[in-house]
Amino acid sequence: MLPPPLLAALCLLPALSGVVNGIAWTSAEFPDIRGASSEQCQANVPPDQNLYICDPDRVLNKSQTTWLNAMLHDLTLSTPCPCQRRSQCSGGLDNDGGPLHGFVVSIAMLKNVQMSIHSPSENDLTVRSEGFCRSLEGKWALGDCGNSIIIFVWQHYKKMIIWPARLAERYVTVEERRAILSKVNNLAQGDEWYSALTEVIGSIRRELNGEPETRVDTGTLSLVVSVGVAVALTIIITCTSPNKRELY
Ligand SMILES: *[C@@H]1O[C@H](CO)[C@@H](O)[C@H](O)[C@H]1NC(C)=O
């Protein structure tokens, strides 16, 4: 029989390891980067910058979050405003008279997400991460015209997601996101999040300064196809009916 103090210590172990690993977050509990709970985000942000990084479990240290925040602040000022109305790009920084901003890229990083599956597959992790990002996109509500991107880091599984809102998705396409993430996969696997994030931010910034992918309008497409078919038919009919010509 174990002595009671040892028994008590054993019973406390799981609880203690929970404290050491940080809590497993739900998107509802995760801090609101623009709300009252943003204090938990732990970043050290100068007064002329907004907060763009939320790292409540302190995966990064203070100087790293300060640098990344400065990079994201700079990105916002050095990308073009993609919104239809310019006024949609003037809010957010300082509410009136501030410089126009383009895209709003922010980082959500945490040690663990609450999940009921015990040995999740890569696909389970992706589905869970995307669900988390979807809720966070709604909760944080950054950017006024779908011009926001969330970079999500789930440290425990070395999982990273680039989650663009509707308009930003045309600038950073699925293939581009895949390429960006595979380039930094080694850094992520080595827990070198600062270097990984620096590269990701640089790549996203280049894409956001480029041209958006143009959506193919189905109306135009069907017109082009039907004109093409008509021309082809005319050629075929003209070329394959020599008898007709003899009638004239
Ligand atoms: C933060 O971490 C980096 C990399 O490990 C280190 O070089 C730097 O000195 C740390 N900064 C602080 C304030 O602890």
PDB file of C-alpha atoms and ligand atoms in Angstrom:
ATOM      1  CA  MET A   1       0.000   0.000   0.000  1.00  0.00           C
ATOM      2  CA  LEU A   2       1.397   3.402  -0.993  1.00  0.00           C
ATOM      3  CA  PRO A   3       1.614   6.097   1.671  1.00  0.00           C
ATOM      4  CA  PRO A   4      -1.230   8.616   1.276  1.00  0.00           C
ATOM      5  CA  PRO A   5       0.949  11.610   0.266  1.00  0.00           C
ATOM      6  CA  LEU A   6       2.456   9.606  -2.590  1.00  0.00           C
ATOM      7  CA  LEU A   7      -0.994   8.380  -3.623  1.00  0.00           C
ATOM      8  CA  ALA A   8      -2.249  11.957  -3.650  1.00  0.00           C
ATOM      9  CA  ALA A   9       0.720  13.026  -5.749  1.00  0.00           C
ATOM     10  CA  LEU A  10       0.020  10.218  -8.236  1.00  0.00           C
ATOM     11  CA  CYS A  11      -3.600  11.271  -8.532  1.00  0.00           C
ATOM     12  CA  LEU A  12      -2.499  14.842  -9.173  1.00  0.00           C
ATOM     13  CA  LEU A  13      -0.093  13.875 -11.965  1.00  0.00           C
ATOM     14  CA  PRO A  14      -2.542  14.019 -14.853  1.00  0.00           C
ATOM     15  CA  ALA A  15      -3.845  17.369 -13.643  1.00  0.00           C
ATOM     16  CA  LEU A  16      -0.289  18.665 -13.262  1.00  0.00           C
ATOM     17  CA  SER A  17       0.739  17.546 -16.723  1.00  0.00           C
ATOM     18  CA  GLY A  18      -2.348  19.356 -18.017  1.00  0.00           C
ATOM     19  CA  VAL A  19      -1.038  22.533 -16.426  1.00  0.00           C
ATOM     20  CA  VAL A  20       2.413  22.008 -17.908  1.00  0.00           C
ATOM     21  CA  ASN A  21       1.058  21.419 -21.414  1.00  0.00           C
ATOM     22  CA  GLY A  22      -1.400  24.298 -21.185  1.00  0.00           C
ATOM     23  CA  ILE A  23      -5.118  23.911 -21.617  1.00  0.00           C
ATOM     24  CA  ALA A  24      -6.622  22.352 -24.705  1.00  0.00           C
ATOM     25  CA  TRP A  25      -8.432  25.228 -26.370  1.00  0.00           C
ATOM     26  CA  THR A  26     -11.804  25.427 -28.008  1.00  0.00           C
ATOM     27  CA  SER A  27     -12.310  28.254 -30.492  1.00  0.00           C
ATOM     28  CA  ALA A  28     -14.890  29.772 -28.126  1.00  0.00           C
ATOM     29  CA  GLU A  29     -12.372  29.964 -25.269  1.00  0.00           C
ATOM     30  CA  PHE A  30      -9.481  31.172 -27.398  1.00  0.00           C
ATOM     31  CA  PRO A  31      -8.838  34.906 -26.801  1.00  0.00           C
ATOM     32  CA  ASP A  32     -10.481  37.498 -29.016  1.00  0.00           C
ATOM     33  CA  ILE A  33      -7.580  39.380 -30.595  1.00  0.00           C
ATOM     34  CA  ARG A  34      -9.627  42.607 -30.809  1.00  0.00           C
ATOM     35  CA  GLY A  35     -11.673  42.096 -27.653  1.00  0.00           C
ATOM     36  CA  ALA A  36     -11.267  42.289 -23.887  1.00  0.00           C
ATOM     37  CA  SER A  37      -9.626  38.860 -23.699  1.00  0.00           C
ATOM     38  CA  SER A  38      -6.787  39.996 -26.003  1.00  0.00           C
ATOM     39  CA  GLU A  39      -4.659  40.509 -22.872  1.00  0.00           C
ATOM     40  CA  GLN A  40      -4.213  36.736 -22.804  1.00  0.00           C
ATOM     41  CA  CYS A  41      -2.535  36.876 -26.229  1.00  0.00           C
ATOM     42  CA  GLN A  42       0.705  37.847 -24.438  1.00  0.00           C
ATOM     43  CA  ALA A  43       2.200  39.981 -27.172  1.00  0.00           C
ATOM     44  CA  ASN A  44       4.227  43.059 -26.419  1.00  0.00           C
ATOM     45  CA  VAL A  45       2.853  45.532 -28.906  1.00  0.00           C
ATOM     46  CA  PRO A  46       3.911  49.187 -29.282  1.00  0.00           C
ATOM     47  CA  PRO A  47       1.025  51.673 -29.034  1.00  0.00           C
ATOM     48  CA  ASP A  48       1.083  52.515 -32.762  1.00  0.00           C
ATOM     49  CA  GLN A  49       0.443  48.892 -33.757  1.00  0.00           C
ATOM     50  CA  ASN A  50      -2.591  46.668 -33.570  1.00  0.00           C
ATOM     51  CA  LEU A  51      -2.290  43.179 -32.225  1.00  0.00           C
ATOM     52  CA  TYR A  52      -1.845  40.567 -34.968  1.00  0.00           C
ATOM     53  CA  ILE A  53      -0.558  37.590 -33.016  1.00  0.00           C
ATOM     54  CA  CYS A  54      -2.233  35.606 -30.299  1.00  0.00           C
ATOM     55  CA  ASP A  55       0.004  33.124 -28.489  1.00  0.00           C
ATOM     56  CA  PRO A  56      -1.605  32.595 -25.085  1.00  0.00           C
ATOM     57  CA  ASP A  57       0.449  29.426 -24.376  1.00  0.00           C
ATOM     58  CA  ARG A  58       3.691  31.280 -25.109  1.00  0.00           C
ATOM     59  CA  VAL A  59       4.993  28.969 -27.771  1.00  0.00           C
ATOM     60  CA  LEU A  60       7.218  31.935 -28.709  1.00  0.00           C
ATOM     61  CA  ASN A  61       9.034  34.309 -26.396  1.00  0.00           C
ATOM     62  CA  LYS A  62       8.275  38.012 -26.048  1.00  0.00           C
ATOM     63  CA  SER A  63      10.893  39.297 -28.467  1.00  0.00           C
ATOM     64  CA  GLN A  64       9.764  36.836 -31.128  1.00  0.00           C
ATOM     65  CA  THR A  65       6.092  37.826 -30.863  1.00  0.00           C
ATOM     66  CA  THR A  66       7.092  41.489 -30.943  1.00  0.00           C
ATOM     67  CA  TRP A  67       9.033  40.978 -34.187  1.00  0.00           C
ATOM     68  CA  LEU A  68       6.316  38.937 -35.839  1.00  0.00           C
ATOM     69  CA  ASN A  69       3.711  41.506 -34.851  1.00  0.00           C
ATOM     70  CA  ALA A  70       5.832  44.259 -36.407  1.00  0.00           C
ATOM     71  CA  MET A  71       6.103  42.209 -39.618  1.00  0.00           C
ATOM     72  CA  LEU A  72       2.350  41.703 -39.783  1.00  0.00           C
ATOM     73  CA  HIS A  73       1.728  45.374 -39.083  1.00  0.00           C
ATOM     74  CA  ASP A  74       4.079  46.242 -41.918  1.00  0.00           C
ATOM     75  CA  LEU A  75       2.363  43.745 -44.234  1.00  0.00           C
ATOM     76  CA  THR A  76      -0.976  45.383 -43.609  1.00  0.00           C
ATOM     77  CA  LEU A  77       0.445  48.800 -44.602  1.00  0.00           C
ATOM     78  CA  SER A  78       2.375  47.551 -47.631  1.00  0.00           C
ATOM     79  CA  THR A  79      -0.288  45.501 -49.402  1.00  0.00           C
ATOM     80  CA  PRO A  80      -2.894  47.173 -51.643  1.00  0.00           C
ATOM     81  CA  CYS A  81      -6.468  47.674 -50.490  1.00  0.00           C
ATOM     82  CA  PRO A  82      -8.446  44.957 -52.313  1.00  0.00           C
ATOM     83  CA  CYS A  83     -11.883  46.142 -51.161  1.00  0.00           C
ATOM     84  CA  GLN A  84     -14.383  47.718 -53.530  1.00  0.00           C
ATOM     85  CA  ARG A  85     -14.842  50.729 -51.277  1.00  0.00           C
ATOM     86  CA  ARG A  86     -11.616  52.342 -50.046  1.00  0.00           C
ATOM     87  CA  SER A  87     -13.344  53.213 -46.772  1.00  0.00           C
ATOM     88  CA  GLN A  88     -13.366  49.505 -45.949  1.00  0.00           C
ATOM     89  CA  CYS A  89      -9.584  49.754 -45.703  1.00  0.00           C
ATOM     90  CA  SER A  90      -9.446  52.715 -43.352  1.00  0.00           C
ATOM     91  CA  GLY A  91     -10.934  51.158 -40.253  1.00  0.00           C
ATOM     92  CA  GLY A  92      -9.094  48.844 -37.969  1.00  0.00           C
ATOM     93  CA  LEU A  93      -5.745  50.548 -37.670  1.00  0.00           C
ATOM     94  CA  ASP A  94      -6.720  53.662 -35.877  1.00  0.00           C
ATOM     95  CA  ASN A  95     -10.324  54.359 -36.378  1.00  0.00           C
ATOM     96  CA  ASP A  96     -10.141  57.673 -38.159  1.00  0.00           C
ATOM     97  CA  GLY A  97      -7.569  59.289 -40.332  1.00  0.00           C
ATOM     98  CA  GLY A  98      -5.072  56.459 -40.084  1.00  0.00           C
ATOM     99  CA  PRO A  99      -3.237  55.153 -43.132  1.00  0.00           C
ATOM    100  CA  LEU A 100      -5.094  52.804 -45.461  1.00  0.00           C
ATOM    101  CA  HIS A 101      -4.385  49.161 -44.921  1.00  0.00           C
ATOM    102  CA  GLY A 102      -4.518  46.297 -47.369  1.00  0.00           C
ATOM    103  CA  PHE A 103      -4.763  42.734 -46.140  1.00  0.00           C
ATOM    104  CA  VAL A 104      -4.935  41.787 -42.471  1.00  0.00           C
ATOM    105  CA  VAL A 105      -2.855  38.706 -41.714  1.00  0.00           C
ATOM    106  CA  SER A 106      -2.837  37.416 -38.162  1.00  0.00           C
ATOM    107  CA  ILE A 107      -1.430  34.443 -36.288  1.00  0.00           C
ATOM    108  CA  ALA A 108      -3.247  32.161 -33.848  1.00  0.00           C
ATOM    109  CA  MET A 109      -0.945  29.729 -32.111  1.00  0.00           C
ATOM    110  CA  LEU A 110      -1.551  27.288 -29.320  1.00  0.00           C
ATOM    111  CA  LYS A 111      -0.212  24.108 -27.831  1.00  0.00           C
ATOM    112  CA  ASN A 112      -3.341  22.040 -28.014  1.00  0.00           C
ATOM    113  CA  VAL A 113      -6.904  22.005 -29.283  1.00  0.00           C
ATOM    114  CA  GLN A 114      -9.674  20.136 -27.544  1.00  0.00           C
ATOM    115  CA  MET A 115     -10.470  16.985 -29.458  1.00  0.00           C
ATOM    116  CA  SER A 116     -12.326  13.759 -28.741  1.00  0.00           C
ATOM    117  CA  ILE A 117     -10.223  11.535 -31.034  1.00  0.00           C
ATOM    118  CA  HIS A 118      -7.236   9.982 -29.255  1.00  0.00           C
ATOM    119  CA  SER A 119      -4.928   9.089 -32.119  1.00  0.00           C
ATOM    120  CA  PRO A 120      -6.004  11.474 -34.847  1.00  0.00           C
ATOM    121  CA  SER A 121      -4.956  10.946 -38.450  1.00  0.00           C
ATOM    122  CA  GLU A 122      -3.465  13.782 -40.477  1.00  0.00           C
ATOM    123  CA  ASN A 123      -6.885  14.264 -42.022  1.00  0.00           C
ATOM    124  CA  ASP A 124      -8.578  14.483 -38.583  1.00  0.00           C
ATOM    125  CA  LEU A 125      -6.076  17.182 -37.622  1.00  0.00           C
ATOM    126  CA  THR A 126      -6.718  19.130 -40.804  1.00  0.00           C
ATOM    127  CA  VAL A 127     -10.493  18.953 -40.359  1.00  0.00           C
ATOM    128  CA  ARG A 128     -10.217  20.046 -36.717  1.00  0.00           C
ATOM    129  CA  SER A 129      -7.781  22.871 -37.549  1.00  0.00           C
ATOM    130  CA  GLU A 130      -9.976  24.152 -40.345  1.00  0.00           C
ATOM    131  CA  GLY A 131     -13.026  24.085 -38.068  1.00  0.00           C
ATOM    132  CA  PHE A 132     -11.085  26.036 -35.465  1.00  0.00           C
ATOM    133  CA  CYS A 133      -9.973  28.606 -38.052  1.00  0.00           C
ATOM    134  CA  ARG A 134     -13.494  28.956 -39.448  1.00  0.00           C
ATOM    135  CA  SER A 135     -14.877  29.857 -36.002  1.00  0.00           C
ATOM    136  CA  LEU A 136     -11.943  32.120 -35.259  1.00  0.00           C
ATOM    137  CA  GLU A 137     -12.436  33.943 -38.563  1.00  0.00           C
ATOM    138  CA  GLY A 138     -16.020  34.713 -37.506  1.00  0.00           C
ATOM    139  CA  LYS A 139     -15.059  35.644 -33.977  1.00  0.00           C
ATOM    140  CA  TRP A 140     -12.088  37.864 -34.805  1.00  0.00           C
ATOM    141  CA  ALA A 141     -13.843  39.390 -37.837  1.00  0.00           C
ATOM    142  CA  LEU A 142     -10.702  41.043 -39.200  1.00  0.00           C
ATOM    143  CA  GLY A 143     -10.803  42.893 -42.513  1.00  0.00           C
ATOM    144  CA  ASP A 144     -13.995  44.425 -43.903  1.00  0.00           C
ATOM    145  CA  CYS A 145     -14.215  42.669 -47.274  1.00  0.00           C
ATOM    146  CA  GLY A 146     -12.898  39.155 -46.850  1.00  0.00           C
ATOM    147  CA  ASN A 147      -9.330  40.519 -46.949  1.00  0.00           C
ATOM    148  CA  SER A 148      -8.008  38.644 -43.928  1.00  0.00           C
ATOM    149  CA  ILE A 149      -5.863  35.565 -43.430  1.00  0.00           C
ATOM    150  CA  ILE A 150      -5.295  33.532 -40.281  1.00  0.00           C
ATOM    151  CA  ILE A 151      -2.084  31.554 -39.914  1.00  0.00           C
ATOM    152  CA  PHE A 152      -2.848  28.794 -37.445  1.00  0.00           C
ATOM    153  CA  VAL A 153      -0.224  26.825 -35.506  1.00  0.00           C
ATOM    154  CA  TRP A 154      -1.067  23.757 -33.422  1.00  0.00           C
ATOM    155  CA  GLN A 155       2.243  23.099 -31.774  1.00  0.00           C
ATOM    156  CA  HIS A 156       1.532  19.689 -30.268  1.00  0.00           C
ATOM    157  CA  TYR A 157       1.001  18.109 -33.694  1.00  0.00           C
ATOM    158  CA  LYS A 158       3.340  20.518 -35.560  1.00  0.00           C
ATOM    159  CA  LYS A 159       0.337  21.447 -37.644  1.00  0.00           C
ATOM    160  CA  MET A 160       0.123  24.648 -39.605  1.00  0.00           C
ATOM    161  CA  ILE A 161      -2.769  26.025 -41.660  1.00  0.00           C
ATOM    162  CA  ILE A 162      -3.112  29.133 -43.806  1.00  0.00           C
ATOM    163  CA  TRP A 163      -6.758  30.164 -43.653  1.00  0.00           C
ATOM    164  CA  PRO A 164      -7.732  32.972 -46.054  1.00  0.00           C
ATOM    165  CA  ALA A 165     -11.107  34.682 -46.005  1.00  0.00           C
ATOM    166  CA  ARG A 166     -13.154  34.773 -49.210  1.00  0.00           C
ATOM    167  CA  LEU A 167     -11.349  37.545 -51.083  1.00  0.00           C
ATOM    168  CA  ALA A 168      -7.843  36.736 -49.832  1.00  0.00           C
ATOM    169  CA  GLU A 169      -8.314  33.205 -51.160  1.00  0.00           C
ATOM    170  CA  ARG A 170      -8.036  34.540 -54.716  1.00  0.00           C
ATOM    171  CA  TYR A 171      -4.572  35.917 -53.947  1.00  0.00           C
ATOM    172  CA  VAL A 172      -3.257  32.909 -52.025  1.00  0.00           C
ATOM    173  CA  THR A 173      -4.701  29.878 -53.787  1.00  0.00           C
ATOM    174  CA  VAL A 174      -4.846  26.286 -52.520  1.00  0.00           C
ATOM    175  CA  GLU A 175      -1.745  25.340 -54.548  1.00  0.00           C
ATOM    176  CA  GLU A 176       0.166  28.383 -53.324  1.00  0.00           C
ATOM    177  CA  ARG A 177      -0.752  27.633 -49.716  1.00  0.00           C
ATOM    178  CA  ARG A 178       0.369  24.041 -50.112  1.00  0.00           C
ATOM    179  CA  ALA A 179       3.704  25.173 -51.592  1.00  0.00           C
ATOM    180  CA  ILE A 180       4.291  27.743 -48.841  1.00  0.00           C
ATOM    181  CA  LEU A 181       3.626  25.198 -46.098  1.00  0.00           C
ATOM    182  CA  SER A 182       5.721  22.434 -47.629  1.00  0.00           C
ATOM    183  CA  LYS A 183       8.664  24.847 -47.874  1.00  0.00           C
ATOM    184  CA  VAL A 184       8.655  25.382 -44.096  1.00  0.00           C
ATOM    185  CA  ASN A 185       7.735  21.840 -43.098  1.00  0.00           C
ATOM    186  CA  ASN A 186      11.234  21.045 -41.820  1.00  0.00           C
ATOM    187  CA  LEU A 187      11.268  24.134 -39.626  1.00  0.00           C
ATOM    188  CA  ALA A 188       7.831  23.259 -38.240  1.00  0.00           C
ATOM    189  CA  GLN A 189       8.846  19.670 -37.490  1.00  0.00           C
ATOM    190  CA  GLY A 190      11.884  21.054 -35.664  1.00  0.00           C
ATOM    191  CA  ASP A 191       9.684  23.387 -33.588  1.00  0.00           C
ATOM    192  CA  GLU A 192      11.375  26.399 -35.144  1.00  0.00           C
ATOM    193  CA  TRP A 193       8.200  28.418 -35.285  1.00  0.00           C
ATOM    194  CA  TYR A 194       9.739  31.843 -35.435  1.00  0.00           C
ATOM    195  CA  SER A 195      11.740  31.004 -38.576  1.00  0.00           C
ATOM    196  CA  ALA A 196       8.808  29.121 -40.083  1.00  0.00           C
ATOM    197  CA  LEU A 197       6.416  32.006 -39.492  1.00  0.00           C
ATOM    198  CA  THR A 198       8.883  34.578 -40.811  1.00  0.00           C
ATOM    199  CA  GLU A 199       9.085  32.649 -44.090  1.00  0.00           C
ATOM    200  CA  VAL A 200       5.343  32.112 -44.297  1.00  0.00           C
ATOM    201  CA  ILE A 201       4.642  35.806 -43.741  1.00  0.00           C
ATOM    202  CA  GLY A 202       7.178  36.737 -46.455  1.00  0.00           C
ATOM    203  CA  SER A 203       5.611  34.342 -48.967  1.00  0.00           C
ATOM    204  CA  ILE A 204       2.053  35.420 -48.211  1.00  0.00           C
ATOM    205  CA  ARG A 205       3.086  39.045 -48.571  1.00  0.00           C
ATOM    206  CA  ARG A 206       4.474  38.362 -52.054  1.00  0.00           C
ATOM    207  CA  GLU A 207       1.262  36.623 -53.112  1.00  0.00           C
ATOM    208  CA  LEU A 208      -0.908  39.432 -51.739  1.00  0.00           C
ATOM    209  CA  ASN A 209       1.074  41.979 -53.743  1.00  0.00           C
ATOM    210  CA  GLY A 210       0.520  39.947 -56.905  1.00  0.00           C
ATOM    211  CA  GLU A 211      -2.508  39.556 -59.100  1.00  0.00           C
ATOM    212  CA  PRO A 212      -5.613  37.756 -57.880  1.00  0.00           C
ATOM    213  CA  GLU A 213      -6.651  34.589 -59.626  1.00  0.00           C
ATOM    214  CA  THR A 214      -9.425  35.597 -62.000  1.00  0.00           C
ATOM    215  CA  ARG A 215     -12.587  33.654 -61.669  1.00  0.00           C
ATOM    216  CA  VAL A 216     -13.802  32.229 -64.980  1.00  0.00           C
ATOM    217  CA  ASP A 217     -17.253  33.628 -65.533  1.00  0.00           C
ATOM    218  CA  THR A 218     -19.464  30.729 -66.637  1.00  0.00           C
ATOM    219  CA  GLY A 219     -21.672  33.044 -68.743  1.00  0.00           C
ATOM    220  CA  THR A 220     -18.713  34.203 -70.837  1.00  0.00           C
ATOM    221  CA  LEU A 221     -17.381  30.672 -71.004  1.00  0.00           C
ATOM    222  CA  SER A 222     -20.594  29.230 -72.470  1.00  0.00           C
ATOM    223  CA  LEU A 223     -20.783  32.066 -75.001  1.00  0.00           C
ATOM    224  CA  VAL A 224     -17.219  31.342 -76.122  1.00  0.00           C
ATOM    225  CA  VAL A 225     -17.984  27.632 -76.380  1.00  0.00           C
ATOM    226  CA  SER A 226     -21.186  28.091 -78.395  1.00  0.00           C
ATOM    227  CA  VAL A 227     -19.560  30.551 -80.812  1.00  0.00           C
ATOM    228  CA  GLY A 228     -16.692  28.080 -81.221  1.00  0.00           C
ATOM    229  CA  VAL A 229     -19.084  25.223 -81.955  1.00  0.00           C
ATOM    230  CA  ALA A 230     -21.011  27.332 -84.484  1.00  0.00           C
ATOM    231  CA  VAL A 231     -17.818  28.297 -86.322  1.00  0.00           C
ATOM    232  CA  ALA A 232     -16.617  24.681 -86.366  1.00  0.00           C
ATOM    233  CA  LEU A 233     -19.972  23.466 -87.716  1.00  0.00           C
ATOM    234  CA  THR A 234     -19.961  26.111 -90.461  1.00  0.00           C
ATOM    235  CA  ILE A 235     -16.474  25.072 -91.536  1.00  0.00           C
ATOM    236  CA  ILE A 236     -17.391  21.394 -91.527  1.00  0.00           C
ATOM    237  CA  ILE A 237     -20.588  21.937 -93.510  1.00  0.00           C
ATOM    238  CA  THR A 238     -18.880  24.211 -96.053  1.00  0.00           C
ATOM    239  CA  CYS A 239     -15.962  21.870 -96.581  1.00  0.00           C
ATOM    240  CA  THR A 240     -17.865  18.618 -96.749  1.00  0.00           C
ATOM    241  CA  SER A 241     -20.577  19.608 -99.207  1.00  0.00           C
ATOM    242  CA  PRO A 242     -18.886  20.074-102.618  1.00  0.00           C
ATOM    243  CA  ASN A 243     -22.121  19.003-104.391  1.00  0.00           C
ATOM    244  CA  LYS A 244     -23.885  22.033-103.046  1.00  0.00           C
ATOM    245  CA  ARG A 245     -21.386  24.323-104.722  1.00  0.00           C
ATOM    246  CA  GLU A 246     -22.060  22.772-108.140  1.00  0.00           C
ATOM    247  CA  LEU A 247     -25.679  23.818-107.857  1.00  0.00           C
ATOM    248  CA  TYR A 248     -24.792  27.500-108.141  1.00  0.00           C
TER     249      TYR A 248
HETATM  250  C1  LIG B   1      13.812  34.281 -27.596  1.00  0.00           C
HETATM  251  O1  LIG B   1      14.238  33.101 -28.263  1.00  0.00           O
HETATM  252  C2  LIG B   1      15.308  33.293 -29.188  1.00  0.00           C
HETATM  253  C3  LIG B   1      15.542  31.962 -29.899  1.00  0.00           C
HETATM  254  O2  LIG B   1      15.616  30.908 -29.031  1.00  0.00           O
HETATM  255  C4  LIG B   1      16.531  33.809 -28.451  1.00  0.00           C
HETATM  256  O3  LIG B   1      17.581  34.018 -29.359  1.00  0.00           O
HETATM  257  C5  LIG B   1      16.174  35.122 -27.749  1.00  0.00           C
HETATM  258  O4  LIG B   1      17.275  35.576 -26.999  1.00  0.00           O
HETATM  259  C6  LIG B   1      14.965  34.919 -26.857  1.00  0.00           C
HETATM  260  N1  LIG B   1      14.540  36.225 -26.331  1.00  0.00           N
HETATM  261  C7  LIG B   1      14.167  36.409 -25.088  1.00  0.00           C
HETATM  262  C8  LIG B   1      13.762  37.785 -24.713  1.00  0.00           C
HETATM  263  O5  LIG B   1      14.147  35.507 -24.268  1.00  0.00           O
END
